[in-house]
Coordinates of N, CA and C in Angstrom, one line a residue:
M1 N -3.3 -30.3 -77.5 CA -3.3 -29.0 -77.0 C -2.0 -28.3 -77.4
S2 N -2.1 -27.2 -78.0 CA -0.9 -26.5 -78.5 C -0.7 -25.2 -77.6
R3 N 0.5 -24.7 -77.6 CA 0.8 -23.5 -76.9 C 2.1 -22.9 -77.5
V4 N 2.5 -21.7 -77.0 CA 3.7 -21.1 -77.4 C 4.8 -21.9 -76.8
V5 N 5.9 -22.2 -77.6 CA 6.9 -23.1 -77.1 C 8.3 -22.3 -77.0
K6 N 9.0 -22.8 -76.0 CA 10.4 -22.2 -75.8 C 11.3 -23.2 -76.5
E7 N 12.5 -22.8 -76.7 CA 13.5 -23.7 -77.4 C 13.6 -25.0 -76.6
G8 N 13.6 -26.1 -77.4 CA 13.7 -27.4 -76.8 C 12.5 -28.0 -76.3
E9 N 11.3 -27.3 -76.4 CA 10.1 -27.9 -75.9 C 9.3 -28.5 -77.1
L10 N 8.3 -29.3 -76.7 CA 7.5 -29.9 -77.7 C 6.4 -28.9 -78.1
I11 N 5.9 -29.0 -79.4 CA 4.8 -28.2 -79.8 C 3.5 -28.6 -79.2
E12 N 3.3 -29.9 -79.2 CA 2.1 -30.5 -78.5 C 2.5 -31.0 -77.1
R13 N 1.5 -31.2 -76.3 CA 1.8 -31.6 -74.9 C 1.5 -33.1 -74.8
P14 N 2.5 -34.0 -75.0 CA 2.2 -35.4 -74.9 C 1.7 -35.8 -73.5
R15 N 0.7 -36.7 -73.6 CA 0.1 -37.2 -72.4 C 1.0 -38.3 -71.7
V16 N 1.3 -37.9 -70.4 CA 2.2 -38.8 -69.6 C 1.4 -39.3 -68.4
L17 N 1.4 -40.6 -68.2 CA 0.9 -41.2 -66.9 C 2.1 -41.4 -66.0
L18 N 2.1 -40.7 -64.9 CA 3.1 -40.8 -63.9 C 2.6 -41.5 -62.6
V19 N 3.3 -42.5 -62.2 CA 2.8 -43.3 -61.1 C 4.0 -43.4 -60.1
D20 N 3.8 -42.9 -58.9 CA 4.8 -42.9 -57.8 C 4.0 -42.8 -56.5
D21 N 4.3 -43.7 -55.5 CA 3.7 -43.7 -54.2 C 4.2 -42.5 -53.3
D22 N 5.3 -42.0 -53.6 CA 5.9 -40.9 -52.8 C 5.3 -39.6 -53.2
A23 N 4.5 -38.9 -52.4 CA 3.8 -37.7 -52.8 C 4.8 -36.6 -53.1
V24 N 5.9 -36.5 -52.4 CA 6.9 -35.4 -52.7 C 7.5 -35.6 -54.1
N25 N 7.9 -36.9 -54.4 CA 8.5 -37.2 -55.7 C 7.5 -37.0 -56.8
L26 N 6.2 -37.4 -56.5 CA 5.2 -37.2 -57.5 C 5.0 -35.8 -57.9
M27 N 4.9 -34.9 -56.9 CA 4.7 -33.5 -57.1 C 5.9 -32.9 -57.8
L28 N 7.2 -33.2 -57.4 CA 8.4 -32.7 -58.1 C 8.5 -33.1 -59.5
I29 N 8.3 -34.4 -59.8 CA 8.4 -34.9 -61.2 C 7.2 -34.3 -62.0
E30 N 6.0 -34.3 -61.5 CA 4.9 -33.8 -62.2 C 5.2 -32.3 -62.7
A31 N 5.6 -31.5 -61.7 CA 5.9 -30.1 -62.0 C 7.0 -29.9 -63.0
A32 N 8.1 -30.8 -62.9 CA 9.2 -30.7 -63.8 C 8.8 -31.1 -65.2
L33 N 8.0 -32.1 -65.4 CA 7.5 -32.6 -66.7 C 6.6 -31.6 -67.3
Q34 N 5.7 -31.0 -66.5 CA 4.8 -30.0 -67.0 C 5.6 -28.8 -67.5
E35 N 6.6 -28.4 -66.8 CA 7.5 -27.3 -67.2 C 8.2 -27.6 -68.5
H36 N 8.5 -28.9 -68.8 CA 9.2 -29.3 -70.0 C 8.2 -29.6 -71.1
G37 N 6.9 -29.3 -71.0 CA 6.0 -29.4 -72.1 C 5.1 -30.7 -72.1
F38 N 5.0 -31.4 -71.0 CA 4.2 -32.6 -71.0 C 2.9 -32.4 -70.2
E39 N 1.9 -33.0 -70.6 CA 0.6 -33.0 -69.9 C 0.6 -34.3 -69.0
V40 N 0.6 -34.1 -67.7 CA 0.8 -35.1 -66.8 C -0.4 -35.5 -66.0
T41 N -0.7 -36.8 -65.9 CA -1.7 -37.3 -65.0 C -1.0 -38.1 -64.0
A42 N -1.1 -37.7 -62.7 CA -0.3 -38.3 -61.7 C -1.2 -39.2 -60.8
L43 N -0.7 -40.4 -60.5 CA -1.4 -41.4 -59.6 C -0.4 -41.9 -58.6
T44 N -0.9 -42.4 -57.5 CA -0.1 -42.9 -56.4 C 0.1 -44.4 -56.3
G45 N -0.5 -45.2 -57.3 CA -0.4 -46.6 -57.2 C -0.6 -47.3 -58.5
G46 N 0.0 -48.5 -58.7 CA -0.1 -49.3 -59.9 C -1.6 -49.7 -60.2
Q47 N -2.3 -50.1 -59.1 CA -3.7 -50.5 -59.4 C -4.5 -49.4 -60.0
Q48 N -4.3 -48.2 -59.5 CA -5.0 -47.0 -60.0 C -4.7 -46.8 -61.5
A49 N -3.4 -47.0 -61.8 CA -3.0 -46.9 -63.2 C -3.6 -47.9 -64.1
L50 N -3.7 -49.1 -63.7 CA -4.3 -50.2 -64.5 C -5.8 -49.9 -64.7
Q51 N -6.5 -49.3 -63.7 CA -7.9 -49.0 -63.8 C -8.0 -47.8 -64.8
L52 N -7.2 -46.8 -64.7 CA -7.3 -45.6 -65.6 C -7.1 -45.9 -67.0
V53 N -6.1 -46.8 -67.3 CA -5.8 -47.1 -68.8 C -6.9 -47.8 -69.5
T54 N -7.9 -48.3 -68.8 CA -9.0 -49.0 -69.5 C -9.9 -47.9 -70.1
Q55 N -9.8 -46.7 -69.7 CA -10.6 -45.6 -70.1 C -9.8 -44.5 -70.9
W56 N -8.5 -44.5 -70.7 CA -7.7 -43.4 -71.3 C -6.3 -44.0 -71.6
T57 N -5.8 -43.5 -72.8 CA -4.5 -44.0 -73.2 C -3.5 -42.9 -73.2
P58 N -2.5 -43.0 -72.3 CA -1.4 -42.1 -72.4 C -0.4 -42.4 -73.5
E59 N 0.4 -41.4 -73.9 CA 1.4 -41.6 -74.9 C 2.7 -42.2 -74.3
L60 N 2.9 -41.9 -73.0 CA 4.1 -42.3 -72.3 C 3.6 -42.7 -70.9
I61 N 4.3 -43.7 -70.3 CA 4.0 -44.1 -68.9 C 5.3 -44.1 -68.1
V62 N 5.3 -43.5 -66.9 CA 6.5 -43.4 -66.1 C 6.0 -44.1 -64.8
L63 N 6.7 -45.2 -64.4 CA 6.4 -45.9 -63.2 C 7.5 -45.9 -62.2
D64 N 7.2 -45.7 -60.9 CA 8.2 -45.9 -59.9 C 8.3 -47.4 -59.7
A65 N 9.5 -47.8 -59.5 CA 9.8 -49.3 -59.4 C 9.3 -49.8 -58.1
L66 N 9.6 -49.1 -57.0 CA 9.2 -49.7 -55.7 C 8.0 -48.9 -55.1
M67 N 6.9 -49.6 -55.1 CA 5.7 -49.1 -54.5 C 5.0 -50.2 -53.6
P68 N 4.3 -49.8 -52.6 CA 3.6 -50.9 -51.8 C 2.5 -51.5 -52.7
D69 N 2.0 -52.6 -52.2 CA 0.9 -53.3 -52.9 C 1.4 -53.8 -54.3
L70 N 1.1 -53.0 -55.3 CA 1.5 -53.4 -56.7 C 2.7 -52.5 -57.1
D71 N 3.8 -53.1 -57.2 CA 5.0 -52.3 -57.5 C 5.1 -52.0 -59.0
G72 N 6.1 -51.2 -59.4 CA 6.2 -50.8 -60.8 C 6.5 -51.9 -61.7
F73 N 7.3 -52.9 -61.3 CA 7.6 -54.1 -62.1 C 6.3 -54.8 -62.5
E74 N 5.5 -55.1 -61.5 CA 4.3 -55.9 -61.7 C 3.3 -55.1 -62.5
T75 N 3.2 -53.8 -62.2 CA 2.3 -52.9 -63.0 C 2.7 -52.9 -64.5
C76 N 4.0 -52.9 -64.7 CA 4.6 -52.9 -66.1 C 4.2 -54.2 -66.8
E77 N 4.4 -55.3 -66.1 CA 4.0 -56.6 -66.7 C 2.5 -56.7 -67.0
R78 N 1.7 -56.2 -66.1 CA 0.3 -56.2 -66.4 C -0.1 -55.3 -67.5
L79 N 0.5 -54.1 -67.6 CA 0.2 -53.2 -68.7 C 0.6 -53.9 -70.0
R80 N 1.7 -54.6 -70.1 CA 2.1 -55.2 -71.3 C 1.1 -56.3 -71.8
N81 N 0.3 -56.8 -70.9 CA -0.7 -57.8 -71.2 C -2.0 -57.2 -71.6
L82 N -2.1 -55.9 -71.5 CA -3.4 -55.3 -71.9 C -3.4 -55.0 -73.4
P83 N -4.5 -55.2 -74.1 CA -4.5 -54.8 -75.5 C -4.2 -53.3 -75.8
G84 N -3.3 -53.1 -76.7 CA -2.9 -51.7 -77.0 C -1.7 -51.2 -76.3
F85 N -1.2 -52.0 -75.3 CA -0.1 -51.5 -74.5 C 1.1 -52.4 -74.6
E86 N 1.0 -53.3 -75.6 CA 2.1 -54.3 -75.9 C 3.4 -53.5 -76.2
N87 N 3.3 -52.4 -76.9 CA 4.5 -51.6 -77.3 C 4.5 -50.2 -76.7
A88 N 3.7 -49.9 -75.8 CA 3.6 -48.6 -75.2 C 5.0 -48.2 -74.6
P89 N 5.4 -47.0 -74.7 CA 6.7 -46.6 -74.1 C 6.5 -46.5 -72.6
I90 N 7.2 -47.3 -71.8 CA 7.2 -47.3 -70.4 C 8.6 -47.1 -69.8
L91 N 8.7 -46.0 -69.0 CA 10.0 -45.7 -68.4 C 9.8 -46.1 -66.9
M92 N 10.8 -46.9 -66.4 CA 10.8 -47.3 -65.0 C 11.7 -46.3 -64.3
L93 N 11.1 -45.7 -63.3 CA 11.8 -44.7 -62.5 C 12.2 -45.4 -61.2
T94 N 13.5 -45.3 -60.9 CA 13.9 -46.1 -59.8 C 15.0 -45.3 -59.0
G95 N 15.0 -45.6 -57.7 CA 16.0 -45.0 -56.8 C 17.2 -46.0 -56.8
L96 N 17.0 -47.2 -57.4 CA 18.0 -48.3 -57.3 C 18.9 -48.2 -58.5
D97 N 20.2 -48.1 -58.3 CA 21.1 -48.0 -59.4 C 21.9 -49.3 -59.5
D98 N 21.3 -50.4 -59.3 CA 22.0 -51.7 -59.3 C 21.6 -52.4 -60.6
E99 N 22.4 -53.3 -61.1 CA 22.2 -54.0 -62.3 C 21.0 -55.0 -62.2
A100 N 20.8 -55.6 -61.0 CA 19.6 -56.5 -60.9 C 18.3 -55.7 -61.1
S101 N 18.2 -54.5 -60.5 CA 16.9 -53.8 -60.7 C 16.7 -53.3 -62.1
I102 N 17.8 -53.0 -62.8 CA 17.7 -52.5 -64.2 C 17.3 -53.7 -65.0
N103 N 17.9 -54.9 -64.8 CA 17.5 -56.1 -65.5 C 16.1 -56.5 -65.3
R104 N 15.7 -56.3 -64.0 CA 14.3 -56.7 -63.7 C 13.3 -55.7 -64.4
A105 N 13.7 -54.5 -64.5 CA 12.8 -53.5 -65.2 C 12.6 -53.9 -66.7
Y106 N 13.7 -54.3 -67.3 CA 13.6 -54.7 -68.7 C 12.9 -56.0 -68.8
Q107 N 13.1 -57.0 -67.9 CA 12.3 -58.2 -67.9 C 10.8 -58.0 -67.7
A108 N 10.5 -57.0 -67.0 CA 9.1 -56.7 -66.7 C 8.4 -56.0 -68.0
G109 N 9.3 -55.6 -68.9 CA 8.7 -55.0 -70.1 C 9.0 -53.5 -70.3
A110 N 9.8 -52.9 -69.4 CA 10.0 -51.5 -69.5 C 10.8 -51.2 -70.7
T111 N 10.5 -50.1 -71.4 CA 11.2 -49.6 -72.6 C 12.6 -49.1 -72.2
D112 N 12.6 -48.4 -71.0 CA 13.9 -47.8 -70.5 C 13.7 -47.6 -69.0
F113 N 14.8 -47.2 -68.4 CA 14.8 -46.9 -67.0 C 15.5 -45.5 -66.7
F114 N 15.2 -44.9 -65.6 CA 15.8 -43.7 -65.2 C 16.0 -43.7 -63.7
V115 N 17.3 -43.5 -63.3 CA 17.6 -43.4 -61.9 C 17.1 -42.1 -61.4
K116 N 16.3 -42.1 -60.3 CA 15.8 -40.8 -59.8 C 16.9 -39.8 -59.4
S117 N 16.6 -38.6 -59.9 CA 17.5 -37.5 -59.6 C 16.8 -36.2 -59.9
T118 N 17.4 -35.1 -59.7 CA 16.8 -33.8 -60.0 C 17.2 -33.3 -61.4
Q119 N 17.7 -34.2 -62.2 CA 18.1 -33.8 -63.6 C 16.9 -33.9 -64.5
W120 N 16.0 -32.9 -64.3 CA 14.7 -32.9 -65.0 C 14.9 -32.8 -66.5
R121 N 15.8 -32.0 -67.0 CA 16.0 -31.9 -68.4 C 16.4 -33.2 -69.0
L122 N 17.2 -34.0 -68.3 CA 17.6 -35.3 -68.8 C 16.4 -36.2 -68.8
L123 N 15.6 -36.2 -67.8 CA 14.4 -37.0 -67.8 C 13.5 -36.6 -69.0
A124 N 13.2 -35.3 -69.1 CA 12.4 -34.9 -70.2 C 13.0 -35.3 -71.6
G125 N 14.3 -35.2 -71.7 CA 14.9 -35.6 -73.0 C 14.7 -37.1 -73.2
R126 N 14.9 -37.9 -72.2 CA 14.7 -39.4 -72.3 C 13.2 -39.7 -72.8
L127 N 12.3 -38.9 -72.2 CA 10.9 -39.2 -72.5 C 10.6 -38.7 -74.0
R128 N 11.2 -37.6 -74.4 CA 11.0 -37.2 -75.8 C 11.6 -38.2 -76.8
Y129 N 12.7 -38.7 -76.4 CA 13.3 -39.8 -77.3 C 12.4 -41.0 -77.4
M130 N 11.9 -41.4 -76.2 CA 11.0 -42.6 -76.2 C 9.7 -42.3 -77.0
L131 N 9.2 -41.1 -76.9 CA 8.0 -40.7 -77.7 C 8.3 -40.7 -79.2
R132 N 9.4 -40.1 -79.6 CA 9.8 -40.1 -81.0 C 10.0 -41.5 -81.5
S133 N 10.6 -42.4 -80.7 CA 10.9 -43.8 -81.1 C 9.5 -44.5 -81.3
S134 N 8.6 -44.3 -80.3 CA 7.3 -44.9 -80.4 C 6.5 -44.5 -81.6
R135 N 6.5 -43.2 -81.9 CA 5.8 -42.7 -83.1 C 6.4 -43.2 -84.4
T136 N 7.7 -43.4 -84.4 CA 8.4 -43.9 -85.6 C 8.0 -45.4 -85.8
R137 N 7.9 -46.1 -84.7 CA 7.5 -47.5 -84.8 C 6.1 -47.6 -85.2
Q138 N 5.2 -46.8 -84.7 CA 3.8 -46.8 -85.1 C 3.6 -46.4 -86.6
E139 N 4.4 -45.5 -87.1 CA 4.4 -45.1 -88.5 C 4.9 -46.2 -89.4
L140 N 5.9 -46.9 -88.9 CA 6.4 -48.1 -89.6 C 5.4 -49.2 -89.7
E141 N 4.7 -49.4 -88.6 CA 3.6 -50.4 -88.6 C 2.5 -50.1 -89.6
R142 N 2.1 -48.8 -89.6 CA 1.1 -48.3 -90.6 C 1.6 -48.5 -92.0
S143 N 2.8 -48.2 -92.3 CA 3.4 -48.3 -93.6 C 3.4 -49.8 -94.0
K144 N 3.8 -50.7 -93.1 CA 3.8 -52.1 -93.4 C 2.4 -52.6 -93.7
S145 N 1.4 -52.1 -93.0 CA 0.0 -52.5 -93.2 C -0.5 -52.0 -94.6
K146 N -0.1 -50.8 -94.9 CA -0.5 -50.3 -96.3 C 0.1 -51.1 -97.4
L147 N 1.4 -51.4 -97.2 CA 2.1 -52.2 -98.2 C 1.5 -53.6 -98.3
A148 N 1.1 -54.2 -97.2 CA 0.5 -55.5 -97.3 C -0.8 -55.5 -98.0
R149 N -1.6 -54.4 -97.8 CA -2.9 -54.3 -98.5 C -2.6 -54.1 -100.0
A150 N -1.7 -53.2 -100.3 CA -1.4 -53.0 -101.7 C -0.9 -54.3 -102.4
Q151 N -0.1 -55.1 -101.7 CA 0.4 -56.3 -102.3 C -0.8 -57.3 -102.5
D152 N -1.7 -57.3 -101.5 CA -2.9 -58.2 -101.6 C -3.7 -57.8 -102.9
L153 N -3.9 -56.5 -103.0 CA -4.7 -56.0 -104.2 C -4.0 -56.3 -105.5
A154 N -2.6 -56.2 -105.5 CA -1.9 -56.6 -106.7 C -2.0 -58.0 -107.0
R155 N -2.0 -58.9 -106.0 CA -2.2 -60.3 -106.2 C -3.5 -60.7 -106.8
M156 N -4.6 -59.9 -106.4 CA -5.9 -60.2 -106.9 C -6.0 -59.9 -108.4
G157 N -5.1 -59.2 -109.0 CA -5.1 -58.9 -110.4 C -4.8 -60.1 -111.3
G158 N -4.2 -61.1 -110.9 CA -3.9 -62.3 -111.7 C -3.1 -63.3 -110.9
S159 N -3.0 -64.5 -111.4 CA -2.3 -65.5 -110.7 C -0.8 -65.4 -111.0
S160 N -0.4 -64.6 -111.9 CA 1.0 -64.4 -112.3 C 1.8 -63.6 -111.3
G161 N 1.0 -63.0 -110.4 CA 1.7 -62.2 -109.4 C 1.9 -60.8 -109.9
R162 N 1.6 -60.5 -111.1 CA 1.7 -59.2 -111.7 C 0.4 -58.4 -111.5
P163 N 0.4 -57.1 -111.4 CA -0.8 -56.3 -111.3 C -1.6 -56.5 -112.5
A164 N -2.9 -56.4 -112.3 CA -3.9 -56.5 -113.4 C -3.8 -55.3 -114.3
T165 N -3.9 -55.4 -115.6 CA -3.9 -54.3 -116.5 C -5.1 -54.5 -117.5
A166 N -5.5 -53.6 -118.2 CA -6.6 -53.7 -119.2 C -6.3 -54.8 -120.2
S167 N -5.0 -55.0 -120.6 CA -4.7 -56.0 -121.6 C -4.7 -57.4 -121.0
S168 N -4.6 -57.5 -119.6 CA -4.6 -58.8 -119.0 C -6.0 -59.4 -118.8
W169 N -7.0 -58.7 -118.9 CA -8.4 -59.2 -118.7 C -8.8 -60.0 -119.9
P170 N -9.3 -61.2 -119.7 CA -9.7 -62.1 -120.8 C -10.9 -61.4 -121.6
T171 N -10.9 -61.7 -122.9 CA -12.0 -61.2 -123.7 C -13.0 -62.3 -123.8
R172 N -14.3 -61.9 -123.9 CA -15.3 -62.9 -123.9 C -15.3 -63.6 -125.3
R173 N -15.2 -64.9 -125.3 CA -15.2 -65.6 -126.6 C -16.3 -66.7 -126.5
C174 N -16.7 -67.1 -127.6 CA -17.7 -68.2 -127.6 C -16.9 -69.5 -127.3
A175 N -17.5 -70.4 -126.5 CA -16.8 -71.6 -126.1 C -16.5 -72.5 -127.4
S176 N -17.3 -72.5 -128.4 CA -17.1 -73.3 -129.6 C -16.0 -72.8 -130.5
S177 N -15.8 -71.5 -130.4 CA -14.8 -70.9 -131.3 C -13.7 -70.1 -130.5
A178 N -13.0 -70.9 -129.7 CA -12.1 -70.2 -128.8 C -11.0 -69.5 -129.5
A179 N -10.7 -69.9 -130.8 CA -9.7 -69.2 -131.5 C -10.3 -68.1 -132.4
G180 N -11.6 -68.0 -132.5 CA -12.2 -67.0 -133.3 C -12.2 -65.6 -132.7
P181 N -12.8 -64.7 -133.5 CA -12.8 -63.3 -133.0 C -13.7 -63.1 -131.8
P182 N -13.4 -62.1 -131.0 CA -14.3 -61.9 -129.8 C -15.7 -61.6 -130.2
I183 N -16.6 -62.0 -129.3 CA -18.0 -61.7 -129.6 C -18.3 -60.3 -129.2
R184 N -19.0 -59.6 -130.0 CA -19.4 -58.2 -129.6 C -20.8 -58.3 -128.9
W185 N -20.8 -57.7 -127.8 CA -22.1 -57.7 -127.0 C -22.8 -56.4 -127.3
T186 N -24.0 -56.5 -127.6 CA -24.8 -55.3 -127.9 C -26.0 -55.3 -126.9
S187 N -26.5 -54.2 -126.6 CA -27.7 -54.1 -125.8 C -28.9 -54.4 -126.6
S188 N -29.9 -55.0 -126.0 CA -31.2 -55.3 -126.8 C -32.3 -54.3 -126.5
A189 N -32.0 -53.2 -126.0 CA -33.0 -52.2 -125.6 C -33.2 -51.2 -126.8

């Protein structure tokens, strides 16, 4: 979905899944991200998020670290185990500014973390960076796949490891006169 953009905004609206059990935080962060050019789907729990991603794939995921039932750490670990989410950009949103929580976020598979604040521009910038990094990684993977296919095709050209050329194809020769001139094939029609 495209729209008129202001300086510093994205041309397209990247899809963000935002998960936070605190309704006020959810509303504030959702509004801030929408204002900074993101399309936000907001949920109040990790289990809801896990159910939604079976039908819809966000470009970025923002998880509150501490939630009842299924917290952000566990949600992150479960997301990482789902096909297609092994490398998804996941930002852990936390009110905790201690080293143990930050380490736990990374151990759970978070791409990055952000300490909750009202610095919405900083949060939006962090998400843009994560999105750009994710897209660069995806493009690199596509390029590696294309290169591998091209190398496979080149190997099929001959056992020498060099690409096949018209001069490298064997000419048809009669088995009894391997050193003789090539046989000319004519049609009998």
